[in-house]
Coordinates of C-alpha atoms and ligand atoms in Angstrom, one line a residue:
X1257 CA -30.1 36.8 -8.8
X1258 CA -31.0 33.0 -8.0
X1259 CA -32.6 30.7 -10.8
X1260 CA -36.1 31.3 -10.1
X1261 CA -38.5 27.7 -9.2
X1262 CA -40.4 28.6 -12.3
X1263 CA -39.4 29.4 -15.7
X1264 CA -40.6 28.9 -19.2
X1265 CA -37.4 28.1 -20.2
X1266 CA -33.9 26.9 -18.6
X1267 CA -30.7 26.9 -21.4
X1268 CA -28.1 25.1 -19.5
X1269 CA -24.6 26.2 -20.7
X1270 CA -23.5 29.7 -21.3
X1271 CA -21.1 29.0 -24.8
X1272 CA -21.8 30.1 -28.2
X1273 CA -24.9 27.5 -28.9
X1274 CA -26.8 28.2 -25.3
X1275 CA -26.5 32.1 -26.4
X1276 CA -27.2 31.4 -29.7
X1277 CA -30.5 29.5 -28.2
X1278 CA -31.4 32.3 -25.1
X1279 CA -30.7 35.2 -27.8
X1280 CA -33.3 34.3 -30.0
X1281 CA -35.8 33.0 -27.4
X1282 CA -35.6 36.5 -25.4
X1283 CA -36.2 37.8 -29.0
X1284 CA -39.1 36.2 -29.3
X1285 CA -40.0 37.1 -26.0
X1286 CA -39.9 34.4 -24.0
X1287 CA -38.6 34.0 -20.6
X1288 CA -35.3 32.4 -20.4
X1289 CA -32.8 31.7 -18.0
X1290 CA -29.2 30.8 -18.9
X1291 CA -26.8 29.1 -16.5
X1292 CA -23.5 28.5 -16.2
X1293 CA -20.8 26.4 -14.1
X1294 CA -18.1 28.9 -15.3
X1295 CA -17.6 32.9 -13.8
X1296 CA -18.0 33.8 -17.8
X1297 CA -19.8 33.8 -20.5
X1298 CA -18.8 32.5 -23.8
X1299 CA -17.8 28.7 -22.9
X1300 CA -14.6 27.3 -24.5
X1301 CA -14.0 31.1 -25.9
X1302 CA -12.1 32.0 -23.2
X1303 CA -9.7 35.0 -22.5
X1304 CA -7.6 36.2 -19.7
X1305 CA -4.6 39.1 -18.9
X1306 CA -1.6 37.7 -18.0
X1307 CA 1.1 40.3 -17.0
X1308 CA -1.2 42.6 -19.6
X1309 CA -1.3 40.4 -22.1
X1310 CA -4.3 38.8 -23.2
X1311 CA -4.2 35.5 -23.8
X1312 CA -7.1 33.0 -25.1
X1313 CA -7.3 29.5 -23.3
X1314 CA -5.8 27.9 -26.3
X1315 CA -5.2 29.2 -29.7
X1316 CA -8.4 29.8 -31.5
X1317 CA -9.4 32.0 -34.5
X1318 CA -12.6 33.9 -35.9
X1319 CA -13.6 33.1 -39.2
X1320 CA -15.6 35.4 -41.0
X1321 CA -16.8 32.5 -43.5
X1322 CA -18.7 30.8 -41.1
X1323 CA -22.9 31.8 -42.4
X1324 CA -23.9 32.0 -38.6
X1325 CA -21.6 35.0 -38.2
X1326 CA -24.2 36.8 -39.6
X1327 CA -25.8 36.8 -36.0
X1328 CA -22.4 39.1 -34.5
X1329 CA -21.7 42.4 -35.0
X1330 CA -17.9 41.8 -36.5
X1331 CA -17.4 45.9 -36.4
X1332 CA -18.4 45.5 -32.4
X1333 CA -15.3 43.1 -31.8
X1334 CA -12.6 45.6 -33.4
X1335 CA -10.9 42.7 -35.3
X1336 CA -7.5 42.5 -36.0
X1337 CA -6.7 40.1 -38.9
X1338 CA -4.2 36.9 -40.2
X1339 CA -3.1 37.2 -43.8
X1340 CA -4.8 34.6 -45.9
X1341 CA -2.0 31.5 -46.0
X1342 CA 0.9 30.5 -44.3
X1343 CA 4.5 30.5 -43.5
X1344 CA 6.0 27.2 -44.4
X1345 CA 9.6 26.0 -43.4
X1346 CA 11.8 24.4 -46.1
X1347 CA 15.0 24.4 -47.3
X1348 CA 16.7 26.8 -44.0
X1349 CA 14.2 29.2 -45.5
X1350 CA 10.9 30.4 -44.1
X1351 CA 8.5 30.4 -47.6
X1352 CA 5.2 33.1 -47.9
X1353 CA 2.0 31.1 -49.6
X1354 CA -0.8 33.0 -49.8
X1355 CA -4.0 33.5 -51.0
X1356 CA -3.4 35.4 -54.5
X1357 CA -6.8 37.2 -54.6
X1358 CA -6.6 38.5 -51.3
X1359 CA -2.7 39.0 -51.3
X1360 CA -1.8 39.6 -55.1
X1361 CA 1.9 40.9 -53.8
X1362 CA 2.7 37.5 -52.7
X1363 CA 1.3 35.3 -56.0
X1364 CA 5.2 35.2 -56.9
X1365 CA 6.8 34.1 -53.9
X1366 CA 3.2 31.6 -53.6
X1367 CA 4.1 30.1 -57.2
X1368 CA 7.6 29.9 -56.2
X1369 CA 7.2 28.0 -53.1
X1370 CA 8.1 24.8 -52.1
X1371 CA 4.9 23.2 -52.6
X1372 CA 5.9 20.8 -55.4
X1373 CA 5.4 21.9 -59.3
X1374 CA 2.9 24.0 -60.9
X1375 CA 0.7 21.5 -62.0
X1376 CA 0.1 20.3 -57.9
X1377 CA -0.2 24.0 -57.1
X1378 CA -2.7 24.3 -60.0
X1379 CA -4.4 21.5 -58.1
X1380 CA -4.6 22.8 -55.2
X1381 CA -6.3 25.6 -57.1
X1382 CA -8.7 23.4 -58.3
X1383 CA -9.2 21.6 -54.6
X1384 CA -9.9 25.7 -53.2
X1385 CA -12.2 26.5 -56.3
X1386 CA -14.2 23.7 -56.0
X1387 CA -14.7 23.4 -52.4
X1388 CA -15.0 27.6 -51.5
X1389 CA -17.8 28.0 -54.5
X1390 CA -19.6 24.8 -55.0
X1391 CA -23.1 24.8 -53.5
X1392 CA -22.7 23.3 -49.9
X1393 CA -25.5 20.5 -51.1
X1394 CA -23.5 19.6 -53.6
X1395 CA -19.8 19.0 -51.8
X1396 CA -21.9 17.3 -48.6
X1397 CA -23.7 14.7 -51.3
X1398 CA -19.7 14.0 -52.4
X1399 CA -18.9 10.5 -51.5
X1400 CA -17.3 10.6 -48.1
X1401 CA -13.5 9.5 -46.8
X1402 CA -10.5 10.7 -44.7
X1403 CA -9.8 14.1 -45.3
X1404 CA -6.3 12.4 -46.4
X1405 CA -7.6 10.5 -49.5
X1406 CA -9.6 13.2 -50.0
X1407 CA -6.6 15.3 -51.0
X1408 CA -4.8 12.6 -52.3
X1409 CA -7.6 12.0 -54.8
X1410 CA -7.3 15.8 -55.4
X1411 CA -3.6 15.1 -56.5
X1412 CA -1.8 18.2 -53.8
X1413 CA 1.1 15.9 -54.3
X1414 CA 2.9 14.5 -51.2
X1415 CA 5.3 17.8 -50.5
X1416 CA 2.0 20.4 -50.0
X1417 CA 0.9 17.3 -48.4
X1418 CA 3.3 17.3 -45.3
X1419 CA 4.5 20.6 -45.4
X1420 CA 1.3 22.6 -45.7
X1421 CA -2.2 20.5 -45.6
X1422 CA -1.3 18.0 -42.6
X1423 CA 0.3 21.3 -40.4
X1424 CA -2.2 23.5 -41.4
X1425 CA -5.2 21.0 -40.8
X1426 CA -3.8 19.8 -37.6
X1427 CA -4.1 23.1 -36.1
X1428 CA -7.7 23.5 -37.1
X1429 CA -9.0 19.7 -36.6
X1430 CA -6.8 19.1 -33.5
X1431 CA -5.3 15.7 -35.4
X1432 CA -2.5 14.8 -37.4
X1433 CA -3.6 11.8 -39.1
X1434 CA -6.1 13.6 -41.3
X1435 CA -9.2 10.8 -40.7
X1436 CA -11.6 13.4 -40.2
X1437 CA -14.4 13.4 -42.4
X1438 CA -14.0 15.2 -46.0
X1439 CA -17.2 16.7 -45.7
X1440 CA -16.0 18.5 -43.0
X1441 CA -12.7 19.2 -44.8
X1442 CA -14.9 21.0 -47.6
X1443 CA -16.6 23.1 -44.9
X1444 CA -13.9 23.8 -42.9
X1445 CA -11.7 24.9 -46.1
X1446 CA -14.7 26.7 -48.0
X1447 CA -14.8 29.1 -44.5
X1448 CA -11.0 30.1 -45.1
X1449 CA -11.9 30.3 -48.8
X1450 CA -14.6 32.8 -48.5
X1451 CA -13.6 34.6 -45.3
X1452 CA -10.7 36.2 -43.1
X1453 CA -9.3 35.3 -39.7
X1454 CA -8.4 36.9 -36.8
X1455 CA -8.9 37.8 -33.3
X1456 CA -11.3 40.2 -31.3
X1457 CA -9.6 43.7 -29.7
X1458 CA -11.0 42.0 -26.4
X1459 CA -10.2 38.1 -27.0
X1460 CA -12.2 35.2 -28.4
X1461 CA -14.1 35.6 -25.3
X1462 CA -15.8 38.9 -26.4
X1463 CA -17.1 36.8 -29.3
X1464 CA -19.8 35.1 -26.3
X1465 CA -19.8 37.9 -24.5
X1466 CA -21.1 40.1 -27.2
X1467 CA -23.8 37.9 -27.5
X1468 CA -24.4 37.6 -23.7
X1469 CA -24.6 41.4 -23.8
X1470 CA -28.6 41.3 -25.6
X1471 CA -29.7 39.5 -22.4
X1472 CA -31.3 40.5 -19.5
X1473 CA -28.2 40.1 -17.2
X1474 CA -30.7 39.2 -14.2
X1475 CA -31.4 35.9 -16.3
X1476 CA -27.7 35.0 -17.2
X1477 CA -27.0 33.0 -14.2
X1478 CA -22.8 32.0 -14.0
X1479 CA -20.7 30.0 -11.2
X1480 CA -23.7 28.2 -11.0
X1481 CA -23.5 24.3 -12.0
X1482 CA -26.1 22.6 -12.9
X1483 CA -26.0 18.9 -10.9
X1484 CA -29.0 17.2 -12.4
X1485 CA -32.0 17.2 -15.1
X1486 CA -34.8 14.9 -14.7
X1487 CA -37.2 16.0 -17.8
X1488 CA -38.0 19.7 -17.1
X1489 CA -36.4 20.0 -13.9
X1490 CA -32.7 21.6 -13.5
X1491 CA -30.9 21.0 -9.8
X1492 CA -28.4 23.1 -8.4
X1493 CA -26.7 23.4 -5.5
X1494 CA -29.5 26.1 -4.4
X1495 CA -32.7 24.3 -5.4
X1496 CA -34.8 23.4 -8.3
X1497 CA -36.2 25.1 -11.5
X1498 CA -38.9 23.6 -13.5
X1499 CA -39.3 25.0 -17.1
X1500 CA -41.6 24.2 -19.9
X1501 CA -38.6 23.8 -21.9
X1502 CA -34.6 22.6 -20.8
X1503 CA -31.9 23.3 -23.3
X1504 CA -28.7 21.8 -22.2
X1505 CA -26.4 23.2 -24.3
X1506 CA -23.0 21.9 -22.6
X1507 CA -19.9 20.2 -23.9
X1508 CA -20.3 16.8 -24.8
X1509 CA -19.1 15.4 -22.0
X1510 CA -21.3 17.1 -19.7
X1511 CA -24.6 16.4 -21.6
X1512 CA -24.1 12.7 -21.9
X1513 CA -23.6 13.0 -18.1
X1514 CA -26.7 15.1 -17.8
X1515 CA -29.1 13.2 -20.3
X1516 CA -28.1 9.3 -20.9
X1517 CA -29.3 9.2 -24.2
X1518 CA -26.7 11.7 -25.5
X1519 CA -23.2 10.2 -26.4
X1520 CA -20.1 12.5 -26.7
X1521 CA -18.4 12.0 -29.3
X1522 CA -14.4 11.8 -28.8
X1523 CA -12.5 14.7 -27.8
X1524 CA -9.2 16.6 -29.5
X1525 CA -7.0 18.4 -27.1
X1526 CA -4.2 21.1 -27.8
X1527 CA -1.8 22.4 -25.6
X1528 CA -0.9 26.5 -26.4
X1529 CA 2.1 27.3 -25.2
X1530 CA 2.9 31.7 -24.9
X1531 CA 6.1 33.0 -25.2
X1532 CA 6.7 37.1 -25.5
X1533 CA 9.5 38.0 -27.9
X1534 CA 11.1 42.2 -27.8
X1535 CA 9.4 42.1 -31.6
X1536 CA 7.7 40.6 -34.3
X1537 CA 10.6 38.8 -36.4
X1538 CA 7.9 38.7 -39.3
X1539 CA 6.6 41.9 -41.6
X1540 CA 3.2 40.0 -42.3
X1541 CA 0.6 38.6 -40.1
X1542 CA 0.9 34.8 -40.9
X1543 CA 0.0 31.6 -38.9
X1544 CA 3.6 29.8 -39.1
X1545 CA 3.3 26.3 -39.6
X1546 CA 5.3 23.4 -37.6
X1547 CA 7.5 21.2 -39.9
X1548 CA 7.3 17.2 -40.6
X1549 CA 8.9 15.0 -38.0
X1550 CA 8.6 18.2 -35.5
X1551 CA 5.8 18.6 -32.5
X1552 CA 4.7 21.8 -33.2
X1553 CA 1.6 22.3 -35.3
X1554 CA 1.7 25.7 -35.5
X1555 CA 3.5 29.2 -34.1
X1556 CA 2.0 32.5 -34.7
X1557 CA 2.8 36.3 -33.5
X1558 CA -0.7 36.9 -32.5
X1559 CA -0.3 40.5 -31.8
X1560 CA 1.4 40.8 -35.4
X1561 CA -2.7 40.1 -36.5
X1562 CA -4.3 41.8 -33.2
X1563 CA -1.7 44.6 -31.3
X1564 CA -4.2 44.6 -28.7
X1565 CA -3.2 41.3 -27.5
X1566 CA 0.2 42.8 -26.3
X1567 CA 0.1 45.9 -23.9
X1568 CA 3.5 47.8 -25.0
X1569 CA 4.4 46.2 -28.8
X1570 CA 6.4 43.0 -27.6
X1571 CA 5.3 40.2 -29.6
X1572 CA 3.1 37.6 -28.2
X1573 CA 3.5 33.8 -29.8
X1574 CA 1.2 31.2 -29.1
X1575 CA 2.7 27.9 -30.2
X1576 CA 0.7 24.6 -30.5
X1577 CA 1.1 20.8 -30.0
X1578 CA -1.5 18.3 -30.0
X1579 CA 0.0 16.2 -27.3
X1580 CA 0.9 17.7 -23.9
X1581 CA 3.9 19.1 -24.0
X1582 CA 5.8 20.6 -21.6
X1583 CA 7.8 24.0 -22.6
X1584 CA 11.5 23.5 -22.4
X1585 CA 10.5 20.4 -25.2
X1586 CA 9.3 22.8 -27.8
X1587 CA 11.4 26.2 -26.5
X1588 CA 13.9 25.6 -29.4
X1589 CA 11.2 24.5 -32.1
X1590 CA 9.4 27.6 -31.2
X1591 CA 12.4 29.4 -31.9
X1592 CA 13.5 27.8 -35.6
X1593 CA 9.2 28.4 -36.2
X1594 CA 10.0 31.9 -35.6
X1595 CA 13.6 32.6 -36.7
X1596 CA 14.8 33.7 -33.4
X1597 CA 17.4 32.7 -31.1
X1598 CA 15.4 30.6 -28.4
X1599 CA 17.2 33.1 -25.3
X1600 CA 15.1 35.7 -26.8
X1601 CA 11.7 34.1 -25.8
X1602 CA 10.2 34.7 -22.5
X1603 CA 7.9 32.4 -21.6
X1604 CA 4.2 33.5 -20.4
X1605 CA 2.1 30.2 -19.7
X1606 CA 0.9 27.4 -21.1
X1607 CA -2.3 25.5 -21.2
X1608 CA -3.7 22.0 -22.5
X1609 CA -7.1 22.0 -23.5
X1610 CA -8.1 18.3 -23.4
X1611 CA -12.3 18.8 -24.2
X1612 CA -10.9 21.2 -27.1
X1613 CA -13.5 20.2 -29.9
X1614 CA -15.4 16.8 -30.4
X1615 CA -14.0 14.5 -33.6
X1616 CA -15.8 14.6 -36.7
X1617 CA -14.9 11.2 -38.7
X1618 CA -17.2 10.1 -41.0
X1619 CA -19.7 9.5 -41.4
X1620 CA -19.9 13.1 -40.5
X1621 CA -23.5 13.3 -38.5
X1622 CA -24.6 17.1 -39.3
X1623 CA -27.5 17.7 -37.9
X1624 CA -27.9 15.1 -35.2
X1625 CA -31.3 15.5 -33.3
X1626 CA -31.8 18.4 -30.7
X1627 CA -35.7 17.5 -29.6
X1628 CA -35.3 14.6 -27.3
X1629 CA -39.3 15.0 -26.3
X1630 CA -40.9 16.3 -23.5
X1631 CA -39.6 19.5 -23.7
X1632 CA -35.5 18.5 -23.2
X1633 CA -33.3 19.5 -25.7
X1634 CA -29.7 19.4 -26.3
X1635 CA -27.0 21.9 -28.7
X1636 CA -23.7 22.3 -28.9
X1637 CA -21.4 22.2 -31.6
X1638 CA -21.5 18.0 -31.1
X1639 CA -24.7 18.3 -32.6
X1640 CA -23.7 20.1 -35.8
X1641 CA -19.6 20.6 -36.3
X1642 CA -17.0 21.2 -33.9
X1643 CA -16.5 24.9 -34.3
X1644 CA -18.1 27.9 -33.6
X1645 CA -19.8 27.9 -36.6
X1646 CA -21.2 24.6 -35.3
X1647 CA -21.9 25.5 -31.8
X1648 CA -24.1 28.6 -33.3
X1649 CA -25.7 26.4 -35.9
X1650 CA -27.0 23.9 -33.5
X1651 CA -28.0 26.7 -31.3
X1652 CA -30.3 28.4 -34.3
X1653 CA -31.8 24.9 -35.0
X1654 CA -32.7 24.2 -31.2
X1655 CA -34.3 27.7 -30.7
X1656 CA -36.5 26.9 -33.7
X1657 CA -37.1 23.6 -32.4
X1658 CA -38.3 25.4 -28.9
X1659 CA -40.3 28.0 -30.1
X1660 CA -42.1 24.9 -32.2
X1661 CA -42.9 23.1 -28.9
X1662 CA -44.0 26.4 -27.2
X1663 CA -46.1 27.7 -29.7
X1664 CA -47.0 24.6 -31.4
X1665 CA -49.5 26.8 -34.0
X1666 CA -47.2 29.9 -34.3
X1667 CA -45.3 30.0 -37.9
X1668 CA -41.8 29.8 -36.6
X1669 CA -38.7 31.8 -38.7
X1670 CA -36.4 29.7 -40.3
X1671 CA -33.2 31.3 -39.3
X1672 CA -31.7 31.4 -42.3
X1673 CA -29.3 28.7 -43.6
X1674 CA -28.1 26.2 -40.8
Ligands
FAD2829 C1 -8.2 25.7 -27.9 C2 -9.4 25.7 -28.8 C3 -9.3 26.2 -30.0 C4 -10.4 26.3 -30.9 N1 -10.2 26.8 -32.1 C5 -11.3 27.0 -32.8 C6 -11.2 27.8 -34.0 O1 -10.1 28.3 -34.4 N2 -12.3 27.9 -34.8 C7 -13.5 27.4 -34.4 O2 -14.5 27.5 -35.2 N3 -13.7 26.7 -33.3 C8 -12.6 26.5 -32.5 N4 -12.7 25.8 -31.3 C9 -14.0 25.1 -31.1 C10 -15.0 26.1 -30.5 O3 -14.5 26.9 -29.5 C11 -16.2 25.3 -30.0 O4 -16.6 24.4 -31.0 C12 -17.4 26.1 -29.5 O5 -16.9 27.2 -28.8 C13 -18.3 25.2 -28.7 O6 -19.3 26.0 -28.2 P1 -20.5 25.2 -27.3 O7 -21.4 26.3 -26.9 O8 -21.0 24.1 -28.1 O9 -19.8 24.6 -26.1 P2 -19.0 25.3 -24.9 O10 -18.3 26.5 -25.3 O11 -18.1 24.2 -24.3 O12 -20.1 25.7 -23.8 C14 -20.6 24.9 -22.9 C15 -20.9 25.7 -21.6 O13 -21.5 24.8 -20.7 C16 -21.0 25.1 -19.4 N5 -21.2 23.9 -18.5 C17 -20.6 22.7 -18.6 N6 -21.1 21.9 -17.6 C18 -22.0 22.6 -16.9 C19 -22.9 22.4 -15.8 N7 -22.9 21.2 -15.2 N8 -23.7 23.3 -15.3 C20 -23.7 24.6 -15.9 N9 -22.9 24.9 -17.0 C21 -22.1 23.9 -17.5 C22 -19.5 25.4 -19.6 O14 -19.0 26.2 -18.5 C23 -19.6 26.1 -20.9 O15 -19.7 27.5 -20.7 C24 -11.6 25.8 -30.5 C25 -11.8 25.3 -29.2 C26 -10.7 25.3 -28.3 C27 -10.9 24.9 -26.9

């Protein structure tokens, strides 16, 4: 169905925050459109079959501690899950450290570990406690640095620095150097705290499309780019919309192009490389992290965590860099990451992701403004945090602020926490 010339609203952008915005509008009943330059829904949540296996467009996770997930059905994606911890390198030996109260098997090999003595592991202890269980106003009122001194101050010691925080971080914040904000180094590290991992039966990309499924599919417009808003006005290629209310609820990029007065912030990329291995070399499902001095950040058997990744019980590996790399430069790290010979891995694809998340240095701006006036708005996870916890966050703040501007009397729900 074409965008109709009229509509009360227009949500521009089809990835977690636009559905997080056009869910609760159609709930509310209002008339809402949703388009998108891309043939699916779900934005940078993207999945694809490649020789039957199913393969996201990077490596990405689901984290149940994230508060919006309340708005999924987690039962509906048929997850499969990562142990809580990691694999780390050291000494010729590949070293278990898990989460004790999820994994209490592993709490000897964990104490054991290579992480420096007891008294760093006891403060890394203290760092988890602190940041999983104190109240979120308090640890964003905390005074604010690199996500590096902020670990330093915590006293991890310099070996759980490099050989577990930097790897383990750089796979989540897409950077090395540890300067994001601490703030967001709480959040981010109270979500692994309080929830699990792991990855849809159907890929990340059933994550949006779950929540593309409670729309009226005549009203979810994709391949459709929008060229132009001027106020209340979306162009396409096929004509022009006017809506009492525009959402554009793009990546970063995109909306400063769309609306001036948005900046993007600056972009992390990661390139994902796939091999397929004839089986797991692992008996648990951990993310395996890269080692100091190496280019890997990361190398995990995803099917170890979801089998329905692989289509016959192979292993799929999805390794990751932060700069582009091209395979035969990492084929032999993958291979010490996963304790294989590197003639046993068949490679799949590859992909770099350059618009992979926006940075989030301090000052960390939560929260930044979604009502520009006149009835244009703007969400995405460049609004809140750069995750899908932020994408749906900004997305439940917008759709308040819409519904406000609609029914300027009507009480308007609060959503719940942001
Ligand atoms: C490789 C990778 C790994 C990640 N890992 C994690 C992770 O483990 N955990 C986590 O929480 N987050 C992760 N993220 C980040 C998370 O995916 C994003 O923060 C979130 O999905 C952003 O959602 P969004 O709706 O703000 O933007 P997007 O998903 O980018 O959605 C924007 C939509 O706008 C559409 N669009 C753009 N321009 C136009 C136009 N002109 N006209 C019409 N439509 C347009 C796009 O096609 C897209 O569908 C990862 C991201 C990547 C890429």
């Amino acid at each position: 169905m074409p965008l109709p010339a009229r509509a009360e609203v227009v949500v521009v952008g089809a990835g977690l925050a636009g559905l997080s915005v056009a869910t609760r509008l159609a709930a509310a009943g209002r008339d809402v459109h949703v388009v998108d330059a891309a043939a699916h829904a779900g934005g940078r949540l993207s999945s694809e079959r490649i020789d039957g296996f199913l393969v996201d467009r990077g490596f990405q996770v689901f984290n149940t501690g994230y508060p919006r997930v309340a708005d999924l059905d987690v039962d509906a994606l048929d997850m499969g899950w990562f142990g809580t911890g990691a694999t780390v390198w050291a000494d010729g030996r590949a070293h278990s450290v898990v989460d004790p109260r999820r994994h209490p098997a592993g709490t000897w090999e964990t104490v054991r570990s290579p992480l420096g003595s007891l008294l760093r592991k006891a403060a890394i202890a203290g760092f988890s406690v602190r940041a999983g269980y104190e109240p979120v106003t308090r640890l964003l009122s905390a005074r604010e640095r690199s996500a590096e001194q902020a670990l330093r101050s915590a006293c991890v010691g310099e070996v759980a620095m490099e050989r577990f925080f930097r790897p383990f971080l750089a796979g989540v914040l897409l950077e090395s150097a540890l300067e994001t904000s601490s703030r967001y180094l709480d959040l981010v590290w109270r979500s692994f705290i309080r929830g699990r991992v792991g990855l849809p039966a159907a890929g990340m990309q059933s994550v949006g499309e779950q929540l593309a499924g409670r729309l009226d599919p005549d009203r979810v417009h994709l391949c459709v780019r929008v060229e132009q808003v001027d106020g209340r006005s979306v162009r396409t290629a096929t004509g022009t919309t006017t809506a009492d209310a525009v959402v554009v609820a793009t990546d970063p990029d995109t909306a400063a192009a769309l609306i001036p007065v948005v900046e993007a912030s600056a972009p992390r990329q990661v390139t994902t490389h796939l091999h397929v291995l004839p089986a797991s070399p692992w008996q648990h499902p951990l993310i395996v992290l890269g080692t100091p001095g190496g280019r890997l950040v990361n190398s995990v058997v995803v099917s170890d965590a979801q089998p329905a990744y692989s289509p016959d019980g192979r292993a799929l590996v999805a390794s990751s860099t932060l700069t582009p790399t091209r395979e035969a430069e990492v084929r032999e790290e993958v291979a010490r990451a996963q304790g294989v010979s590197s003639a046993d891995l068949e490679h799949l694809t590859s992909v770099t992701v350059t618009g992979a998340q926006p940075a989030a240095t301090p000052p960390l701006q939560l929260r930044r403004p979604v009502d520009l006036g006149g009835g244009l708005f703007v969400c995405g996870d460049h609004r809140d945090t750069p995750s899908i916890q932020g994408a749906m966050a900004s997305g439940a703040r917008t759709a308040r602020a819409v519904l406000r501007r609609l029914s300027p009397t009507a009480a308007v729900p609060t959503g719940g926490p942001a």
